[in-house]
Amino acid sequence: MDSPNEPTHAPLWTPTAERVAAANLTRLAASVGHRGATYDRLHRWSIDEPEEFWQAIWDFAGVVGYPGDTVVRRGESMRFDRFFPDASLNIVDTFLRWRGDDEAIVALDERGIRRVFSRDQLREAVAATAAGLRGEGVGV
């Protein structure tokens, strides 16, 4: 019997099989040939082979840009490691390449207020901002 001071290892919540099947982590595992891999196995891969793991994340996420030749530049500890230190990317093209009501940006401020921009809402906000800047004479 567990004492009151011993941690319990029972999960507080377990996702349904449908949720697991639809999860990005499941899609990532399948895309890199780790179909059916558990979270623990993927976590271990990220620690044992960080260069391979993070390159797979870059590719899976569809980042628009050049990752550079160095995936991980090791520091004195993991806290000081630098990932893709020579990368150049286009954040606008990365965020605006998709359309739809899927979440593009989720913001949570210090007061706990959550704000969500769908992909379409983000595109609209960027277009409105660009039009406003052009209207003020700002150009390329």
Tab-separated table of N, CA and C in Angstrom:
chain	number	residue	atom	x	y	z
A	1	MET	N	0.846	-1.186	0.000
A	1	MET	CA	0.000	0.000	0.000
A	1	MET	C	0.886	1.243	0.000
A	2	ASP	N	0.491	2.226	-0.829
A	2	ASP	CA	1.256	3.463	-0.912
A	2	ASP	C	1.041	4.297	0.342
A	3	SER	N	2.123	4.905	0.796
A	3	SER	CA	1.979	5.831	1.914
A	3	SER	C	1.562	7.189	1.347
A	4	PRO	N	1.012	8.073	2.148
A	4	PRO	CA	0.563	9.379	1.649
A	4	PRO	C	1.701	10.205	1.061
A	5	ASN	N	2.955	9.917	1.427
A	5	ASN	CA	4.080	10.704	0.936
A	5	ASN	C	4.693	10.139	-0.336
A	6	GLU	N	4.296	8.949	-0.733
A	6	GLU	CA	4.841	8.358	-1.951
A	6	GLU	C	4.043	8.841	-3.155
A	7	PRO	N	4.765	9.168	-4.251
A	7	PRO	CA	4.036	9.624	-5.435
A	7	PRO	C	3.263	8.461	-6.051
A	8	THR	N	2.107	8.791	-6.581
A	8	THR	CA	1.338	7.782	-7.299
A	8	THR	C	1.690	7.893	-8.785
A	9	HIS	N	1.702	6.789	-9.482
A	9	HIS	CA	2.115	6.806	-10.879
A	9	HIS	C	0.947	6.579	-11.818
A	10	ALA	N	-0.251	6.592	-11.314
A	10	ALA	CA	-1.432	6.428	-12.160
A	10	ALA	C	-1.679	7.727	-12.921
A	11	PRO	N	-1.936	7.647	-14.210
A	11	PRO	CA	-2.188	8.879	-14.973
A	11	PRO	C	-3.478	9.543	-14.523
A	12	LEU	N	-3.498	10.870	-14.584
A	12	LEU	CA	-4.691	11.621	-14.244
A	12	LEU	C	-5.707	11.577	-15.382
A	13	TRP	N	-5.198	11.374	-16.605
A	13	TRP	CA	-6.061	11.376	-17.779
A	13	TRP	C	-5.411	10.520	-18.847
A	14	THR	N	-6.187	9.793	-19.569
A	14	THR	CA	-5.688	8.979	-20.675
A	14	THR	C	-6.516	9.300	-21.904
A	15	PRO	N	-5.855	9.638	-23.019
A	15	PRO	CA	-6.618	9.976	-24.221
A	15	PRO	C	-7.289	8.741	-24.821
A	16	THR	N	-8.340	8.998	-25.562
A	16	THR	CA	-9.020	7.911	-26.255
A	16	THR	C	-8.136	7.426	-27.400
A	17	ALA	N	-8.417	6.243	-27.895
A	17	ALA	CA	-7.666	5.694	-29.034
A	17	ALA	C	-7.793	6.617	-30.248
A	18	GLU	N	-8.963	7.220	-30.429
A	18	GLU	CA	-9.174	8.129	-31.551
A	18	GLU	C	-8.291	9.372	-31.429
A	19	ARG	N	-8.195	9.880	-30.192
A	19	ARG	CA	-7.353	11.063	-29.970
A	19	ARG	C	-5.886	10.746	-30.210
A	20	VAL	N	-5.456	9.590	-29.755
A	20	VAL	CA	-4.066	9.171	-29.975
A	20	VAL	C	-3.795	9.041	-31.471
A	21	ALA	N	-4.720	8.420	-32.197
A	21	ALA	CA	-4.544	8.221	-33.638
A	21	ALA	C	-4.458	9.545	-34.385
A	22	ALA	N	-5.166	10.581	-33.900
A	22	ALA	CA	-5.190	11.874	-34.576
A	22	ALA	C	-4.106	12.831	-34.096
A	23	ALA	N	-3.325	12.448	-33.106
A	23	ALA	CA	-2.337	13.352	-32.509
A	23	ALA	C	-1.156	13.614	-33.431
A	24	ASN	N	-0.624	14.826	-33.365
A	24	ASN	CA	0.569	15.162	-34.134
A	24	ASN	C	1.740	14.252	-33.773
A	25	LEU	N	1.847	13.881	-32.502
A	25	LEU	CA	2.938	13.000	-32.086
A	25	LEU	C	2.840	11.648	-32.781
A	26	THR	N	1.636	11.143	-32.959
A	26	THR	CA	1.432	9.881	-33.670
A	26	THR	C	1.819	10.044	-35.136
A	27	ARG	N	1.421	11.157	-35.742
A	27	ARG	CA	1.784	11.429	-37.139
A	27	ARG	C	3.289	11.573	-37.290
A	28	LEU	N	3.945	12.255	-36.343
A	28	LEU	CA	5.400	12.387	-36.380
A	28	LEU	C	6.053	11.011	-36.329
A	29	ALA	N	5.641	10.185	-35.386
A	29	ALA	CA	6.234	8.853	-35.239
A	29	ALA	C	6.100	8.056	-36.532
A	30	ALA	N	4.927	8.099	-37.145
A	30	ALA	CA	4.715	7.361	-38.390
A	30	ALA	C	5.569	7.928	-39.515
A	31	SER	N	5.724	9.249	-39.564
A	31	SER	CA	6.469	9.879	-40.659
A	31	SER	C	7.957	9.561	-40.627
A	32	VAL	N	8.472	9.199	-39.472
A	32	VAL	CA	9.905	8.890	-39.363
A	32	VAL	C	10.154	7.402	-39.175
A	33	GLY	N	9.125	6.598	-39.424
A	33	GLY	CA	9.302	5.154	-39.355
A	33	GLY	C	9.235	4.572	-37.963
A	34	HIS	N	8.676	5.311	-37.016
A	34	HIS	CA	8.521	4.823	-35.642
A	34	HIS	C	7.043	4.571	-35.347
A	35	ARG	N	6.318	4.080	-36.349
A	35	ARG	CA	4.871	3.858	-36.191
A	35	ARG	C	4.601	3.068	-34.911
A	36	GLY	N	3.663	3.555	-34.123
A	36	GLY	CA	3.304	2.871	-32.889
A	36	GLY	C	4.232	3.169	-31.724
A	37	ALA	N	5.200	4.063	-31.937
A	37	ALA	CA	6.144	4.382	-30.864
A	37	ALA	C	5.428	5.097	-29.732
A	38	THR	N	5.858	4.824	-28.536
A	38	THR	CA	5.295	5.492	-27.369
A	38	THR	C	5.975	6.842	-27.178
A	39	TYR	N	5.348	7.660	-26.353
A	39	TYR	CA	5.954	8.940	-26.000
A	39	TYR	C	7.346	8.703	-25.418
A	40	ASP	N	7.475	7.725	-24.530
A	40	ASP	CA	8.764	7.451	-23.887
A	40	ASP	C	9.832	7.085	-24.912
A	41	ARG	N	9.456	6.308	-25.924
A	41	ARG	CA	10.432	5.911	-26.951
A	41	ARG	C	10.866	7.129	-27.778
A	42	LEU	N	9.911	7.980	-28.138
A	42	LEU	CA	10.267	9.185	-28.887
A	42	LEU	C	11.114	10.131	-28.039
A	43	HIS	N	10.781	10.242	-26.759
A	43	HIS	CA	11.579	11.071	-25.855
A	43	HIS	C	13.008	10.548	-25.781
A	44	ARG	N	13.169	9.236	-25.651
A	44	ARG	CA	14.500	8.624	-25.590
A	44	ARG	C	15.269	8.911	-26.873
A	45	TRP	N	14.599	8.824	-28.036
A	45	TRP	CA	15.223	9.129	-29.323
A	45	TRP	C	15.713	10.579	-29.330
A	46	SER	N	14.908	11.513	-28.786
A	46	SER	CA	15.305	12.923	-28.773
A	46	SER	C	16.554	13.146	-27.926
A	47	ILE	N	16.755	12.301	-26.928
A	47	ILE	CA	17.929	12.432	-26.062
A	47	ILE	C	19.137	11.709	-26.658
A	48	ASP	N	18.916	10.492	-27.169
A	48	ASP	CA	20.018	9.694	-27.689
A	48	ASP	C	20.538	10.190	-29.032
A	49	GLU	N	19.652	10.700	-29.874
A	49	GLU	CA	20.033	11.141	-31.218
A	49	GLU	C	19.388	12.496	-31.525
A	50	PRO	N	19.796	13.535	-30.797
A	50	PRO	CA	19.112	14.824	-30.954
A	50	PRO	C	19.220	15.419	-32.356
A	51	GLU	N	20.332	15.203	-33.040
A	51	GLU	CA	20.471	15.756	-34.386
A	51	GLU	C	19.416	15.160	-35.312
A	52	GLU	N	19.278	13.841	-35.278
A	52	GLU	CA	18.294	13.171	-36.124
A	52	GLU	C	16.872	13.569	-35.712
A	53	PHE	N	16.628	13.582	-34.412
A	53	PHE	CA	15.290	13.912	-33.907
A	53	PHE	C	14.871	15.320	-34.328
A	54	TRP	N	15.721	16.320	-34.077
A	54	TRP	CA	15.325	17.696	-34.349
A	54	TRP	C	15.259	17.989	-35.839
A	55	GLN	N	16.068	17.310	-36.649
A	55	GLN	CA	15.929	17.460	-38.094
A	55	GLN	C	14.578	16.908	-38.535
A	56	ALA	N	14.173	15.789	-37.938
A	56	ALA	CA	12.860	15.214	-38.255
A	56	ALA	C	11.743	16.180	-37.848
A	57	ILE	N	11.893	16.853	-36.715
A	57	ILE	CA	10.890	17.832	-36.274
A	57	ILE	C	10.812	18.983	-37.279
A	58	TRP	N	11.955	19.493	-37.704
A	58	TRP	CA	11.994	20.587	-38.696
A	58	TRP	C	11.228	20.164	-39.941
A	59	ASP	N	11.548	18.969	-40.442
A	59	ASP	CA	10.910	18.482	-41.664
A	59	ASP	C	9.412	18.259	-41.456
A	60	PHE	N	9.053	17.627	-40.354
A	60	PHE	CA	7.655	17.316	-40.060
A	60	PHE	C	6.821	18.590	-39.926
A	61	ALA	N	7.373	19.600	-39.294
A	61	ALA	CA	6.645	20.843	-39.059
A	61	ALA	C	6.475	21.666	-40.330
A	62	GLY	N	7.228	21.318	-41.379
A	62	GLY	CA	7.094	22.048	-42.630
A	62	GLY	C	7.634	23.460	-42.560
A	63	VAL	N	8.693	23.649	-41.785
A	63	VAL	CA	9.284	24.975	-41.658
A	63	VAL	C	9.825	25.394	-43.023
A	64	VAL	N	9.482	26.602	-43.445
A	64	VAL	CA	9.968	27.140	-44.709
A	64	VAL	C	11.269	27.862	-44.413
A	65	GLY	N	12.358	27.360	-44.959
A	65	GLY	CA	13.653	27.978	-44.739
A	65	GLY	C	14.771	26.977	-44.907
A	66	TYR	N	15.949	27.375	-44.510
A	66	TYR	CA	17.137	26.537	-44.601
A	66	TYR	C	17.615	26.244	-43.179
A	67	PRO	N	17.691	24.947	-42.791
A	67	PRO	CA	18.062	24.637	-41.406
A	67	PRO	C	19.529	24.863	-41.075
A	68	GLY	N	20.367	25.071	-42.076
A	68	GLY	CA	21.801	25.205	-41.840
A	68	GLY	C	22.439	23.834	-41.759
A	69	ASP	N	23.745	23.832	-41.630
A	69	ASP	CA	24.490	22.571	-41.604
A	69	ASP	C	24.565	21.962	-40.213
A	70	THR	N	24.318	22.759	-39.179
A	70	THR	CA	24.413	22.280	-37.800
A	70	THR	C	23.018	22.211	-37.191
A	71	VAL	N	22.635	21.016	-36.744
A	71	VAL	CA	21.326	20.863	-36.114
A	71	VAL	C	21.417	21.222	-34.639
A	72	VAL	N	22.438	20.717	-33.955
A	72	VAL	CA	22.623	21.007	-32.528
A	72	VAL	C	24.060	21.442	-32.292
A	73	ARG	N	24.232	22.616	-31.699
A	73	ARG	CA	25.549	23.054	-31.244
A	73	ARG	C	25.531	22.885	-29.738
A	74	ARG	N	26.332	21.946	-29.264
A	74	ARG	CA	26.314	21.583	-27.834
A	74	ARG	C	26.941	22.670	-26.981
A	75	GLY	N	26.292	22.915	-25.850
A	75	GLY	CA	26.817	23.842	-24.855
A	75	GLY	C	27.360	23.048	-23.680
A	76	GLU	N	27.659	23.736	-22.597
A	76	GLU	CA	28.215	23.055	-21.417
A	76	GLU	C	27.201	22.108	-20.773
A	77	SER	N	25.912	22.353	-21.019
A	77	SER	CA	24.841	21.444	-20.603
A	77	SER	C	23.712	21.640	-21.603
A	78	MET	N	22.697	20.783	-21.524
A	78	MET	CA	21.600	20.887	-22.482
A	78	MET	C	20.951	22.268	-22.461
A	79	ARG	N	20.949	22.890	-21.313
A	79	ARG	CA	20.373	24.232	-21.190
A	79	ARG	C	21.035	25.223	-22.147
A	80	PHE	N	22.290	24.985	-22.461
A	80	PHE	CA	23.037	25.907	-23.313
A	80	PHE	C	23.199	25.391	-24.738
A	81	ASP	N	22.593	24.255	-25.055
A	81	ASP	CA	22.617	23.763	-26.432
A	81	ASP	C	21.859	24.752	-27.311
A	82	ARG	N	22.281	24.856	-28.556
A	82	ARG	CA	21.609	25.721	-29.528
A	82	ARG	C	21.172	24.849	-30.688
A	83	PHE	N	19.906	24.949	-31.040
A	83	PHE	CA	19.334	24.147	-32.104
A	83	PHE	C	19.206	24.995	-33.364
A	84	PHE	N	19.674	24.450	-34.477
A	84	PHE	CA	19.659	25.127	-35.771
A	84	PHE	C	20.276	26.523	-35.658
A	85	PRO	N	21.500	26.627	-35.140
A	85	PRO	CA	22.083	27.952	-34.906
A	85	PRO	C	22.343	28.741	-36.187
A	86	ASP	N	22.457	28.066	-37.317
A	86	ASP	CA	22.737	28.760	-38.572
A	86	ASP	C	21.520	28.813	-39.486
A	87	ALA	N	20.364	28.519	-38.941
A	87	ALA	CA	19.148	28.463	-39.750
A	87	ALA	C	18.711	29.847	-40.207
A	88	SER	N	18.063	29.849	-41.338
A	88	SER	CA	17.351	31.041	-41.779
A	88	SER	C	15.967	30.546	-42.178
A	89	LEU	N	14.963	31.262	-41.741
A	89	LEU	CA	13.621	30.813	-42.054
A	89	LEU	C	12.729	31.984	-42.345
A	90	ASN	N	11.626	31.671	-42.996
A	90	ASN	CA	10.639	32.682	-43.306
A	90	ASN	C	9.405	32.361	-42.487
A	91	ILE	N	9.255	33.022	-41.375
A	91	ILE	CA	8.171	32.737	-40.452
A	91	ILE	C	6.820	33.059	-41.074
A	92	VAL	N	6.769	34.076	-41.915
A	92	VAL	CA	5.505	34.428	-42.564
A	92	VAL	C	5.063	33.303	-43.490
A	93	ASP	N	5.965	32.841	-44.354
A	93	ASP	CA	5.605	31.737	-45.254
A	93	ASP	C	5.277	30.472	-44.472
A	94	THR	N	5.974	30.239	-43.383
A	94	THR	CA	5.703	29.046	-42.578
A	94	THR	C	4.300	29.097	-41.983
A	95	PHE	N	3.902	30.233	-41.427
A	95	PHE	CA	2.592	30.340	-40.793
A	95	PHE	C	1.445	30.488	-41.788
A	96	LEU	N	1.717	31.117	-42.928
A	96	LEU	CA	0.617	31.416	-43.846
A	96	LEU	C	0.461	30.401	-44.970
A	97	ARG	N	1.173	29.304	-44.914
A	97	ARG	CA	1.098	28.343	-46.022
A	97	ARG	C	-0.169	27.511	-46.003
A	98	TRP	N	-0.891	27.482	-44.893
A	98	TRP	CA	-2.117	26.684	-44.796
A	98	TRP	C	-3.328	27.577	-44.597
A	99	ARG	N	-4.481	27.051	-44.945
A	99	ARG	CA	-5.756	27.739	-44.726
A	99	ARG	C	-6.646	26.853	-43.869
A	100	GLY	N	-7.662	27.450	-43.280
A	100	GLY	CA	-8.647	26.660	-42.544
A	100	GLY	C	-8.877	27.178	-41.143
A	101	ASP	N	-9.726	26.444	-40.385
A	101	ASP	CA	-10.026	26.883	-39.012
A	101	ASP	C	-9.131	26.244	-37.971
A	102	ASP	N	-8.122	25.470	-38.393
A	102	ASP	CA	-7.191	24.919	-37.409
A	102	ASP	C	-6.457	26.052	-36.710
A	103	GLU	N	-6.066	25.809	-35.466
A	103	GLU	CA	-5.352	26.829	-34.698
A	103	GLU	C	-3.977	27.078	-35.311
A	104	ALA	N	-3.670	28.343	-35.530
A	104	ALA	CA	-2.347	28.729	-36.025
A	104	ALA	C	-1.504	29.280	-34.882
A	105	ILE	N	-2.117	30.118	-34.069
A	105	ILE	CA	-1.421	30.730	-32.928
A	105	ILE	C	-2.353	30.688	-31.726
A	106	VAL	N	-1.807	30.253	-30.602
A	106	VAL	CA	-2.549	30.263	-29.346
A	106	VAL	C	-1.729	31.078	-28.360
A	107	ALA	N	-2.323	32.136	-27.863
A	107	ALA	CA	-1.635	33.010	-26.906
A	107	ALA	C	-2.316	32.897	-25.550
A	108	LEU	N	-1.522	32.864	-24.514
A	108	LEU	CA	-2.033	32.823	-23.147
A	108	LEU	C	-1.275	33.884	-22.375
A	109	ASP	N	-1.988	34.908	-21.918
A	109	ASP	CA	-1.281	35.983	-21.227
A	109	ASP	C	-1.158	35.702	-19.726
A	110	GLU	N	-0.536	36.630	-19.022
A	110	GLU	CA	-0.240	36.461	-17.602
A	110	GLU	C	-1.501	36.347	-16.750
A	111	ARG	N	-2.610	36.856	-17.243
A	111	ARG	CA	-3.872	36.788	-16.503
A	111	ARG	C	-4.630	35.503	-16.802
A	112	GLY	N	-4.061	34.671	-17.688
A	112	GLY	CA	-4.719	33.415	-18.040
A	112	GLY	C	-5.713	33.556	-19.175
A	113	ILE	N	-5.732	34.725	-19.813
A	113	ILE	CA	-6.647	34.934	-20.932
A	113	ILE	C	-6.038	34.286	-22.179
A	114	ARG	N	-6.838	33.436	-22.786
A	114	ARG	CA	-6.391	32.665	-23.954
A	114	ARG	C	-6.988	33.285	-25.212
A	115	ARG	N	-6.140	33.493	-26.225
A	115	ARG	CA	-6.607	34.026	-27.503
A	115	ARG	C	-6.102	33.103	-28.595
A	116	VAL	N	-6.985	32.745	-29.502
A	116	VAL	CA	-6.650	31.811	-30.563
A	116	VAL	C	-6.881	32.471	-31.917
A	117	PHE	N	-5.913	32.311	-32.808
A	117	PHE	CA	-6.064	32.720	-34.192
A	117	PHE	C	-6.093	31.460	-35.038
A	118	SER	N	-7.143	31.298	-35.824
A	118	SER	CA	-7.159	30.191	-36.779
A	118	SER	C	-6.219	30.560	-37.929
A	119	ARG	N	-5.961	29.601	-38.779
A	119	ARG	CA	-5.102	29.881	-39.942
A	119	ARG	C	-5.723	30.978	-40.799
A	120	ASP	N	-7.039	30.909	-41.022
A	120	ASP	CA	-7.700	31.933	-41.830
A	120	ASP	C	-7.700	33.288	-41.135
A	121	GLN	N	-7.929	33.319	-39.826
A	121	GLN	CA	-7.911	34.592	-39.093
A	121	GLN	C	-6.526	35.226	-39.132
A	122	LEU	N	-5.498	34.405	-39.024
A	122	LEU	CA	-4.128	34.922	-39.095
A	122	LEU	C	-3.863	35.526	-40.470
A	123	ARG	N	-4.259	34.826	-41.521
A	123	ARG	CA	-4.076	35.346	-42.883
A	123	ARG	C	-4.788	36.696	-43.031
A	124	GLU	N	-6.033	36.780	-42.504
A	124	GLU	CA	-6.800	38.031	-42.593
A	124	GLU	C	-6.108	39.157	-41.833
A	125	ALA	N	-5.603	38.862	-40.639
A	125	ALA	CA	-4.929	39.888	-39.834
A	125	ALA	C	-3.648	40.365	-40.525
A	126	VAL	N	-2.902	39.445	-41.097
A	126	VAL	CA	-1.669	39.821	-41.807
A	126	VAL	C	-2.010	40.663	-43.032
A	127	ALA	N	-3.049	40.255	-43.777
A	127	ALA	CA	-3.449	41.020	-44.964
A	127	ALA	C	-3.893	42.427	-44.579
A	128	ALA	N	-4.662	42.552	-43.498
A	128	ALA	CA	-5.126	43.871	-43.050
A	128	ALA	C	-3.953	44.745	-42.611
A	129	THR	N	-3.010	44.147	-41.900
A	129	THR	CA	-1.823	44.899	-41.472
A	129	THR	C	-1.009	45.352	-42.673
A	130	ALA	N	-0.822	44.451	-43.646
A	130	ALA	CA	-0.067	44.804	-44.854
A	130	ALA	C	-0.758	45.931	-45.616
A	131	ALA	N	-2.092	45.854	-45.727
A	131	ALA	CA	-2.839	46.898	-46.422
A	131	ALA	C	-2.700	48.233	-45.689
A	132	GLY	N	-2.777	48.201	-44.378
A	132	GLY	CA	-2.606	49.424	-43.596
A	132	GLY	C	-1.231	50.042	-43.782
A	133	LEU	N	-0.217	49.210	-43.782
A	133	LEU	CA	1.143	49.718	-43.994
A	133	LEU	C	1.304	50.296	-45.401
A	134	ARG	N	0.765	49.585	-46.417
A	134	ARG	CA	0.826	50.102	-47.788
A	134	ARG	C	0.098	51.441	-47.876
A	135	GLY	N	-1.058	51.551	-47.183
A	135	GLY	CA	-1.833	52.793	-47.173
A	135	GLY	C	-1.062	53.958	-46.571
A	136	GLU	N	-0.113	53.643	-45.708
A	136	GLU	CA	0.730	54.682	-45.095
A	136	GLU	C	2.020	54.909	-45.873
A	137	GLY	N	2.129	54.256	-47.028
A	137	GLY	CA	3.304	54.471	-47.875
A	137	GLY	C	4.476	53.556	-47.602
A	138	VAL	N	4.290	52.571	-46.712
A	138	VAL	CA	5.377	51.631	-46.437
A	138	VAL	C	5.411	50.610	-47.558
A	139	GLY	N	6.572	50.386	-48.120
A	139	GLY	CA	6.707	49.425	-49.216
A	139	GLY	C	8.000	48.675	-49.114
A	140	VAL	N	8.156	47.786	-50.040
A	140	VAL	CA	9.367	46.960	-50.059
A	140	VAL	C	10.472	47.695	-50.763
